[in-house]
Short mmCIF file of C-alpha atoms and ligand atoms in Angstrom, two decimals:
data_model
loop_
_atom_site.label_atom_id
_atom_site.label_comp_id
_atom_site.label_asym_id
_atom_site.label_seq_id
_atom_site.Cartn_x
_atom_site.Cartn_y
_atom_site.Cartn_z
CA MET A 1 -11.13 107.19 100.59
CA ASN A 2 -8.20 109.02 102.79
CA ILE A 3 -5.01 109.08 100.69
CA LYS A 4 -3.21 110.15 103.86
CA ASP A 5 -3.62 108.76 107.66
CA THR A 6 -6.01 110.39 109.96
CA ALA A 7 -6.10 110.28 113.90
CA ASN A 8 -7.50 106.93 114.04
CA HIS A 9 -6.85 105.06 110.87
CA TYR A 10 -4.04 104.38 108.44
CA GLY A 11 -4.78 106.31 105.10
CA PHE A 12 -4.35 104.32 101.78
CA ILE A 13 -0.82 104.96 101.12
CA SER A 14 0.43 103.83 104.45
CA ARG A 15 -1.71 100.65 104.11
CA LEU A 16 -0.37 99.77 100.68
CA ASN A 17 3.17 100.75 101.90
CA HIS A 18 2.39 98.61 105.20
CA TRP A 19 1.21 95.50 102.98
CA LEU A 20 3.13 95.53 99.93
CA GLY A 21 6.08 96.23 101.99
CA ALA A 22 5.12 93.19 104.80
CA LEU A 23 4.83 90.92 101.32
CA ILE A 24 8.27 91.85 100.04
CA VAL A 25 10.10 91.67 103.27
CA ILE A 26 8.66 88.76 104.37
CA GLY A 27 9.70 87.26 100.78
CA MET A 28 13.15 88.46 100.76
CA LEU A 29 13.80 87.18 104.23
CA ALA A 30 12.20 83.45 103.47
CA VAL A 31 14.41 83.13 100.35
CA GLY A 32 17.64 84.82 101.65
CA LEU A 33 17.54 82.49 105.01
CA TYR A 34 16.78 79.59 102.47
CA PHE A 35 19.50 80.06 99.89
CA ASN A 36 21.99 81.04 102.87
CA ASP A 37 23.26 77.99 104.02
CA MET A 38 23.29 76.41 100.27
CA PRO A 39 26.61 75.04 99.13
CA ARG A 40 27.54 76.86 95.85
CA GLY A 41 25.55 75.58 92.62
CA ASP A 42 22.95 76.34 90.43
CA GLU A 43 19.84 76.08 93.01
CA LYS A 44 21.88 78.71 95.13
CA SER A 45 22.63 80.86 92.30
CA TYR A 46 18.67 80.55 91.15
CA TRP A 47 17.73 81.74 94.72
CA LEU A 48 19.87 84.52 94.75
CA LYS A 49 19.18 85.50 91.42
CA LEU A 50 15.77 85.87 92.63
CA HIS A 51 16.48 87.71 95.82
CA ILE A 52 18.68 90.20 93.79
CA GLY A 53 16.10 90.78 91.01
CA VAL A 54 13.30 91.31 93.31
CA GLY A 55 15.47 93.42 95.74
CA GLY A 56 16.58 95.57 92.64
CA LEU A 57 12.93 96.45 91.68
CA PHE A 58 11.80 97.30 95.26
CA PHE A 59 14.74 98.75 97.50
CA VAL A 60 13.43 102.38 96.24
CA PHE A 61 10.20 101.44 97.36
CA LEU A 62 11.23 100.32 100.87
CA TRP A 63 13.19 103.69 101.09
CA PHE A 64 10.15 105.49 100.43
CA ARG A 65 8.01 103.32 103.01
CA VAL A 66 10.34 104.05 105.68
CA PHE A 67 10.62 107.71 104.51
CA TRP A 68 6.79 108.09 104.49
CA ARG A 69 5.77 106.56 107.94
CA VAL A 70 8.81 109.12 109.24
CA PHE A 71 7.82 112.13 107.56
CA THR A 72 4.25 111.97 107.29
CA GLN A 73 1.58 112.41 110.26
CA SER A 74 0.74 108.59 111.57
CA PRO A 75 -2.42 107.93 113.80
CA GLN A 76 -2.31 108.40 117.32
CA ALA A 77 -0.88 105.27 119.34
CA PHE A 78 -3.40 102.70 119.85
CA GLU A 79 -5.02 102.85 123.18
CA GLN A 80 -3.71 100.22 125.45
CA LYS A 81 -1.79 100.15 128.90
CA LYS A 82 1.21 102.54 129.03
CA THR A 83 3.96 99.85 128.85
CA LEU A 84 2.41 97.79 125.70
CA LYS A 85 2.02 101.63 124.05
CA ARG A 86 5.81 102.05 124.74
CA LEU A 87 6.80 98.41 123.34
CA THR A 88 4.50 98.52 120.46
CA GLN A 89 6.43 101.82 119.74
CA ILE A 90 9.64 100.18 120.19
CA VAL A 91 8.90 97.29 117.76
CA HIS A 92 7.66 99.51 115.21
CA TRP A 93 10.96 101.70 115.22
CA VAL A 94 13.19 98.77 115.10
CA LEU A 95 11.03 97.20 111.85
CA LEU A 96 11.36 100.35 110.00
CA LEU A 97 14.75 100.74 110.98
CA SER A 98 15.70 97.12 110.08
CA VAL A 99 13.89 97.57 106.72
CA LEU A 100 15.92 100.74 105.79
CA ILE A 101 19.12 99.05 106.69
CA MET A 102 18.66 95.68 104.70
CA ALA A 103 17.08 98.08 101.58
CA LEU A 104 20.51 99.80 101.88
CA SER A 105 22.92 97.19 102.78
CA GLY A 106 21.45 94.86 100.10
CA PRO A 107 22.36 97.19 97.08
CA PHE A 108 25.75 98.54 98.72
CA LEU A 109 26.78 95.24 99.26
CA ILE A 110 26.52 94.33 95.33
CA TRP A 111 27.96 97.56 94.17
CA SER A 112 30.87 97.62 96.60
CA ARG A 113 31.98 94.48 94.82
CA GLY A 114 32.08 97.14 91.76
CA ALA A 115 29.08 95.23 90.10
CA PRO A 116 25.82 96.06 88.72
CA ILE A 117 22.46 94.78 90.30
CA ASN A 118 21.17 92.46 87.54
CA VAL A 119 17.36 92.66 87.66
CA PHE A 120 16.45 89.19 85.93
CA ASP A 121 18.33 90.10 82.94
CA TRP A 122 15.93 92.94 82.17
CA PHE A 123 18.01 95.85 83.20
CA SER A 124 20.74 96.42 85.40
CA ILE A 125 21.65 99.30 88.04
CA PRO A 126 25.31 100.33 87.37
CA SER A 127 27.37 100.69 90.53
CA PRO A 128 27.87 104.17 91.52
CA MET A 129 31.42 103.27 93.47
CA GLY A 130 34.43 101.09 92.75
CA LYS A 131 35.33 98.03 94.28
CA MET A 132 35.78 98.81 97.96
CA PRO A 133 36.22 95.03 99.75
CA ASP A 134 36.31 96.47 103.43
CA PHE A 135 32.77 98.36 103.02
CA HIS A 136 31.64 95.16 101.03
CA GLU A 137 32.82 92.86 104.08
CA LEU A 138 31.08 95.36 106.31
CA MET A 139 27.63 95.45 104.36
CA GLU A 140 27.64 91.73 104.23
CA GLU A 141 27.82 91.25 107.87
CA VAL A 142 25.32 93.98 108.66
CA HIS A 143 22.90 92.51 105.80
CA ALA A 144 23.14 88.96 107.96
CA ILE A 145 22.86 90.38 111.28
CA VAL A 146 19.95 92.86 110.80
CA ALA A 147 18.00 89.82 108.77
CA LYS A 148 17.92 88.11 112.00
CA VAL A 149 16.69 91.05 114.33
CA LEU A 150 14.10 91.62 111.19
CA LEU A 151 12.86 88.13 111.85
CA VAL A 152 12.51 88.24 115.43
CA SER A 153 10.74 91.80 115.53
CA ILE A 154 8.38 90.43 112.67
CA ILE A 155 7.37 87.46 114.80
CA ILE A 156 6.80 89.75 117.81
CA HIS A 157 4.81 92.21 115.84
CA THR A 158 2.70 89.43 114.01
CA LEU A 159 2.08 87.59 117.67
CA ALA A 160 1.02 91.09 118.98
CA VAL A 161 -1.76 91.67 116.17
CA ILE A 162 -2.95 87.96 116.73
CA LYS A 163 -3.25 88.76 120.71
CA HIS A 164 -5.32 91.92 119.81
CA ARG A 165 -7.61 90.46 117.53
CA PHE A 166 -8.45 86.94 119.12
CA ILE A 167 -7.34 87.42 122.70
CA ASP A 168 -8.48 91.33 123.48
CA LYS A 169 -10.84 91.07 120.45
CA ASP A 170 -10.05 95.03 119.60
CA GLN A 171 -10.14 97.22 116.66
CA LEU A 172 -6.44 97.49 116.30
CA LEU A 173 -6.11 95.21 112.97
CA SER A 174 -8.99 97.30 111.53
CA ARG A 175 -6.59 100.65 111.58
CA MET A 176 -4.73 98.76 108.81
CA VAL A 177 -7.33 96.63 107.08
CA LYS A 178 -10.32 98.94 105.66
CA PHE A 179 -13.18 96.41 105.33
CA LEU A 180 -12.75 95.20 109.14
CA ARG A 181 -13.74 98.63 109.87
CA LYS A 182 -17.33 98.96 111.41
C1 HEM B 1 13.98 93.92 103.28
C2 HEM B 1 15.04 93.43 102.49
C3 HEM B 1 15.94 92.00 102.62
C4 HEM B 1 15.97 91.00 103.37
C5 HEM B 1 15.03 90.87 104.37
C6 HEM B 1 17.13 90.40 102.73
C7 HEM B 1 17.33 89.03 103.64
C8 HEM B 1 18.47 88.51 103.41
C9 HEM B 1 19.14 87.33 104.11
C10 HEM B 1 18.41 86.77 105.30
C11 HEM B 1 20.02 86.90 103.31
C12 HEM B 1 21.28 85.84 103.83
C13 HEM B 1 22.24 86.49 104.62
C14 HEM B 1 23.25 85.80 105.18
O1 HEM B 1 22.89 85.26 106.83
O2 HEM B 1 24.48 85.42 105.01
C15 HEM B 1 20.15 88.00 102.14
C16 HEM B 1 21.62 87.63 101.27
C17 HEM B 1 21.93 88.87 100.51
N1 HEM B 1 21.12 89.62 100.16
FE1 HEM B 1 19.36 90.24 101.21
N2 HEM B 1 17.48 90.91 101.90
C18 HEM B 1 17.23 92.01 101.81
C19 HEM B 1 17.18 93.15 100.58
C20 HEM B 1 17.87 92.90 99.78
C21 HEM B 1 18.43 93.83 98.64
C22 HEM B 1 17.30 95.16 98.20
C23 HEM B 1 19.52 93.27 97.81
C24 HEM B 1 19.78 93.84 96.71
C25 HEM B 1 19.67 94.39 95.51
C26 HEM B 1 20.01 92.38 98.37
C27 HEM B 1 21.01 91.22 98.14
C28 HEM B 1 21.53 90.27 98.58
C29 HEM B 1 22.40 89.52 98.33
C30 HEM B 1 23.55 89.74 96.94
C31 HEM B 1 22.69 88.35 99.38
C32 HEM B 1 23.82 87.64 99.59
C33 HEM B 1 24.89 88.15 100.15
C34 HEM B 1 26.30 87.12 100.36
O3 HEM B 1 26.78 86.94 99.22
O4 HEM B 1 26.70 87.10 101.24
N3 HEM B 1 19.15 92.03 99.59
N4 HEM B 1 19.45 88.90 102.15
C1 HEM B 2 1.10 89.27 108.84
C2 HEM B 2 1.70 90.01 108.81
C3 HEM B 2 1.50 91.52 109.71
C4 HEM B 2 0.60 91.98 110.27
C5 HEM B 2 -0.99 91.12 110.26
C6 HEM B 2 0.81 93.12 110.57
C7 HEM B 2 -0.31 94.42 111.01
C8 HEM B 2 -0.06 95.33 111.57
C9 HEM B 2 -0.99 96.08 112.13
C10 HEM B 2 -2.67 95.81 112.41
C11 HEM B 2 -0.76 97.33 112.38
C12 HEM B 2 -1.10 98.81 113.04
C13 HEM B 2 -0.75 98.68 114.16
C14 HEM B 2 -1.31 99.96 115.29
O1 HEM B 2 -2.46 100.76 114.58
O2 HEM B 2 -0.59 100.36 115.98
C15 HEM B 2 0.60 97.32 111.72
C16 HEM B 2 1.70 98.28 111.76
C17 HEM B 2 2.74 98.34 111.55
N1 HEM B 2 3.58 97.14 110.97
FE1 HEM B 2 2.70 95.32 110.46
N2 HEM B 2 2.04 93.62 110.15
C18 HEM B 2 2.23 92.40 109.62
C19 HEM B 2 3.69 92.57 109.09
C20 HEM B 2 4.46 93.41 109.00
C21 HEM B 2 5.80 93.36 108.40
C22 HEM B 2 6.69 92.03 107.54
C23 HEM B 2 6.61 94.61 108.68
C24 HEM B 2 8.13 94.94 108.46
C25 HEM B 2 8.84 94.31 108.09
C26 HEM B 2 5.65 95.42 109.47
C27 HEM B 2 5.95 96.51 109.77
C28 HEM B 2 5.10 97.43 110.70
C29 HEM B 2 5.09 98.92 110.79
C30 HEM B 2 6.89 99.67 111.06
C31 HEM B 2 4.18 99.54 111.52
C32 HEM B 2 3.67 100.89 112.03
C33 HEM B 2 3.04 101.57 111.02
C34 HEM B 2 3.80 101.99 109.85
O3 HEM B 2 4.86 102.13 110.21
O4 HEM B 2 3.16 101.53 108.94
N3 HEM B 2 4.36 94.91 109.86
N4 HEM B 2 1.40 95.97 111.28
#
């Protein structure tokens, strides 16, 4: 089993990062968009607590996921038309940057309120800073705006994978899913 990426396939760490990361990001996005417009109350508090608990457990993993992709060797770009190669590259970098921004702005919007990140009342991660109301507002805005950028790029990314699988019928998905390899 390849731990690291090869010229044509993603290795174990990248695949784990990708699929665990995708699960967390899609879940966080769904929960965030769901509670966002709710009036204050028990139901909103329940979903917000879940969002913060999962976020507190995984934000360092999300930093690592992006760090690994940026600082280790990845497979060559998938063979396709030059414009599509370029577009794929742009969407992947927008996804990575958006994940990093979400995983930074989330914790910092809590910490800049002077509050700790409470992970399901098991433990909490104390704030490394005092109250910073302006920075808190900036982080809140960044978190809300980048969530929309992330949503649009995930839709484009998923549609592209579906096109490769069912229209082009090529091997792109197998680069990220080991059991599909021939
Ligand atoms: C990729 C990861 C994440 C995604 C996709 C995500 C998504 C969202 C979304 C869509 C909202 C609603 C935003 C709005 O329109 O106002 C939200 C709010 C929130 N998120 Fe996240 N989030 C992520 C990570 C985190 C992390 C790691 C934390 C903290 C540990 C966090 C803490 C919060 C908090 C406290 C709110 C409520 C903000 C407010 O009161 O306005 N998020 N998130
Ligand atoms: C069901 C949803 C998804 C499917 C089917 C899927 C599938 C794939 C496939 C097949 C590749 C390899 C592309 C290539 O070889 O050029 C890939 C790469 C990538 N995907 Fe996804 N993906 C999904 C969700 C996500 C989500 C939610 C994110 C981020 C939030 C994401 C971020 C990335 C990134 C950044 C890459 C580039 C390689 C890497 O950094 O790991 N994907 N995806």
